[in-house]
Amino acid sequence: MVLVDDVEQGIAVCDAYAAEHLEIMTADAAAVAARIRNAGAIFVGDYSPVSLGDYCAGSNHVLPTSGTAAFSSGLNVTTFLRAVQVINYDKAALEQVSKHIVSLSDAEDLPGHGDAVKIRFAGA
């Protein structure tokens, strides 16, 4: 349990802590819950204990621990899927963004990335 001065501070603490299980029991608990960004599972109000989620409500029981709810979710079907990014620019589209790519590659000290764009337009 963490004692805070007000709801705003409470939300900040909750998001920083990124708890596996978060119970919100305050006035307008649903509105507060809607503002939480980092939690494995949020239990809203006096009649939504963690054990309800663990045993009966049908929510996920395999949740991120140790603050990892700040960047990950509970186990779900997408855990077992793999995304593939497909990028397909034509010459005009690449030319339109080429200066940005070269600038970013220079800023990151990755000249090969910029060169990969420049060579496509060399002598054109």
CSV table of C-alpha atoms in Angstrom, one decimal:
chain,number,residue,atom,x,y,z
A,1,MET,CA,0.0,0.0,0.0
A,2,VAL,CA,1.2,3.5,-0.9
A,3,LEU,CA,-0.2,6.6,0.8
A,4,VAL,CA,-0.5,9.6,-1.5
A,5,ASP,CA,-1.7,13.2,-1.2
A,6,ASP,CA,-4.3,13.1,-4.0
A,7,VAL,CA,-5.5,11.2,-7.0
A,8,GLU,CA,-3.1,12.8,-9.4
A,9,GLN,CA,-0.1,11.7,-7.3
A,10,GLY,CA,-1.7,8.3,-7.0
A,11,ILE,CA,-2.0,7.9,-10.8
A,12,ALA,CA,1.6,8.9,-11.2
A,13,VAL,CA,2.8,6.4,-8.6
A,14,CYS,CA,0.7,3.6,-10.2
A,15,ASP,CA,2.1,4.3,-13.6
A,16,ALA,CA,5.7,4.5,-12.3
A,17,TYR,CA,5.3,1.3,-10.3
A,18,ALA,CA,3.6,-0.6,-13.1
A,19,ALA,CA,2.1,-3.2,-10.8
A,20,GLU,CA,1.1,-6.7,-11.9
A,21,HIS,CA,-2.2,-6.3,-10.1
A,22,LEU,CA,-3.7,-2.8,-9.3
A,23,GLU,CA,-6.8,-2.4,-7.1
A,24,ILE,CA,-8.5,1.1,-7.3
A,25,MET,CA,-10.9,1.8,-4.5
A,26,THR,CA,-11.7,5.5,-4.6
A,27,ALA,CA,-14.5,7.8,-5.6
A,28,ASP,CA,-15.1,7.4,-9.3
A,29,ALA,CA,-12.8,4.4,-9.5
A,30,ALA,CA,-13.7,3.8,-13.2
A,31,ALA,CA,-12.6,7.3,-14.2
A,32,VAL,CA,-9.3,6.8,-12.3
A,33,ALA,CA,-8.8,3.4,-13.9
A,34,ALA,CA,-9.2,4.8,-17.3
A,35,ARG,CA,-6.2,7.1,-16.7
A,36,ILE,CA,-3.8,4.3,-15.7
A,37,ARG,CA,-1.4,3.4,-18.4
A,38,ASN,CA,0.9,0.9,-16.7
A,39,ALA,CA,-0.6,-2.1,-15.0
A,40,GLY,CA,-0.9,-5.8,-15.7
A,41,ALA,CA,-4.6,-5.9,-14.6
A,42,ILE,CA,-6.7,-3.2,-13.0
A,43,PHE,CA,-9.4,-4.1,-10.5
A,44,VAL,CA,-12.0,-1.4,-10.3
A,45,GLY,CA,-14.0,-0.6,-7.2
A,46,ASP,CA,-14.8,-2.3,-3.8
A,47,TYR,CA,-16.2,-5.4,-5.4
A,48,SER,CA,-13.4,-6.3,-7.8
A,49,PRO,CA,-10.6,-8.0,-5.8
A,50,VAL,CA,-7.6,-9.6,-7.4
A,51,SER,CA,-8.9,-13.1,-6.5
A,52,LEU,CA,-11.9,-12.3,-8.8
A,53,GLY,CA,-9.6,-11.9,-11.7
A,54,ASP,CA,-7.4,-14.9,-10.7
A,55,TYR,CA,-10.3,-17.3,-10.3
A,56,CYS,CA,-13.5,-16.2,-11.9
A,57,ALA,CA,-13.7,-13.1,-14.1
A,58,GLY,CA,-12.0,-14.6,-17.0
A,59,SER,CA,-9.2,-12.0,-17.2
A,60,ASN,CA,-5.6,-13.0,-17.9
A,61,HIS,CA,-3.8,-14.6,-15.0
A,62,VAL,CA,-0.3,-14.6,-16.7
A,63,LEU,CA,0.6,-10.9,-16.1
A,64,PRO,CA,3.9,-8.9,-16.3
A,65,THR,CA,5.7,-8.7,-13.0
A,66,SER,CA,8.5,-6.5,-11.5
A,67,GLY,CA,7.3,-3.3,-13.2
A,68,THR,CA,7.4,-4.8,-16.6
A,69,ALA,CA,3.8,-3.7,-17.2
A,70,ALA,CA,5.3,-0.4,-18.2
A,71,PHE,CA,6.3,-2.0,-21.5
A,72,SER,CA,4.6,-5.3,-21.8
A,73,SER,CA,1.2,-7.0,-21.6
A,74,GLY,CA,-0.1,-10.2,-20.1
A,75,LEU,CA,0.2,-13.4,-22.1
A,76,ASN,CA,-2.2,-13.4,-25.0
A,77,VAL,CA,-2.6,-14.8,-28.5
A,78,THR,CA,-0.3,-12.0,-30.0
A,79,THR,CA,2.5,-13.4,-27.8
A,80,PHE,CA,2.7,-16.3,-30.2
A,81,LEU,CA,2.4,-14.2,-33.4
A,82,ARG,CA,5.3,-12.7,-35.4
A,83,ALA,CA,4.8,-9.4,-37.2
A,84,VAL,CA,6.7,-8.7,-40.5
A,85,GLN,CA,7.1,-5.1,-41.7
A,86,VAL,CA,6.9,-4.6,-45.5
A,87,ILE,CA,8.3,-1.3,-46.9
A,88,ASN,CA,7.7,-0.6,-50.6
A,89,TYR,CA,8.7,2.9,-51.9
A,90,ASP,CA,9.1,3.9,-55.5
A,91,LYS,CA,11.9,6.2,-56.6
A,92,ALA,CA,9.8,9.4,-56.2
A,93,ALA,CA,8.8,8.5,-52.7
A,94,LEU,CA,12.3,7.7,-51.6
A,95,GLU,CA,13.6,10.8,-53.2
A,96,GLN,CA,11.0,12.8,-51.2
A,97,VAL,CA,12.4,11.6,-47.8
A,98,SER,CA,16.0,11.0,-48.8
A,99,LYS,CA,17.3,14.2,-47.1
A,100,HIS,CA,15.7,13.2,-43.8
A,101,ILE,CA,17.2,9.7,-44.0
A,102,VAL,CA,20.7,11.1,-44.7
A,103,SER,CA,20.3,13.7,-41.8
A,104,LEU,CA,19.2,11.1,-39.3
A,105,SER,CA,21.9,8.6,-40.4
A,106,ASP,CA,24.5,11.4,-40.0
A,107,ALA,CA,23.1,12.3,-36.5
A,108,GLU,CA,23.3,8.7,-35.5
A,109,ASP,CA,26.8,8.3,-36.9
A,110,LEU,CA,25.6,5.5,-39.3
A,111,PRO,CA,26.9,6.8,-42.6
A,112,GLY,CA,26.1,3.5,-44.4
A,113,HIS,CA,22.4,4.2,-44.0
A,114,GLY,CA,22.7,7.5,-45.7
A,115,ASP,CA,25.0,6.1,-48.4
A,116,ALA,CA,22.4,3.4,-49.2
A,117,VAL,CA,20.0,6.2,-50.2
A,118,LYS,CA,22.6,8.5,-51.8
A,119,ILE,CA,23.9,5.8,-54.1
A,120,ARG,CA,20.5,5.2,-55.6
A,121,PHE,CA,20.4,8.8,-56.9
A,122,ALA,CA,24.1,9.1,-57.8
A,123,GLY,CA,24.5,10.2,-61.4
A,124,ALA,CA,20.8,10.7,-61.8
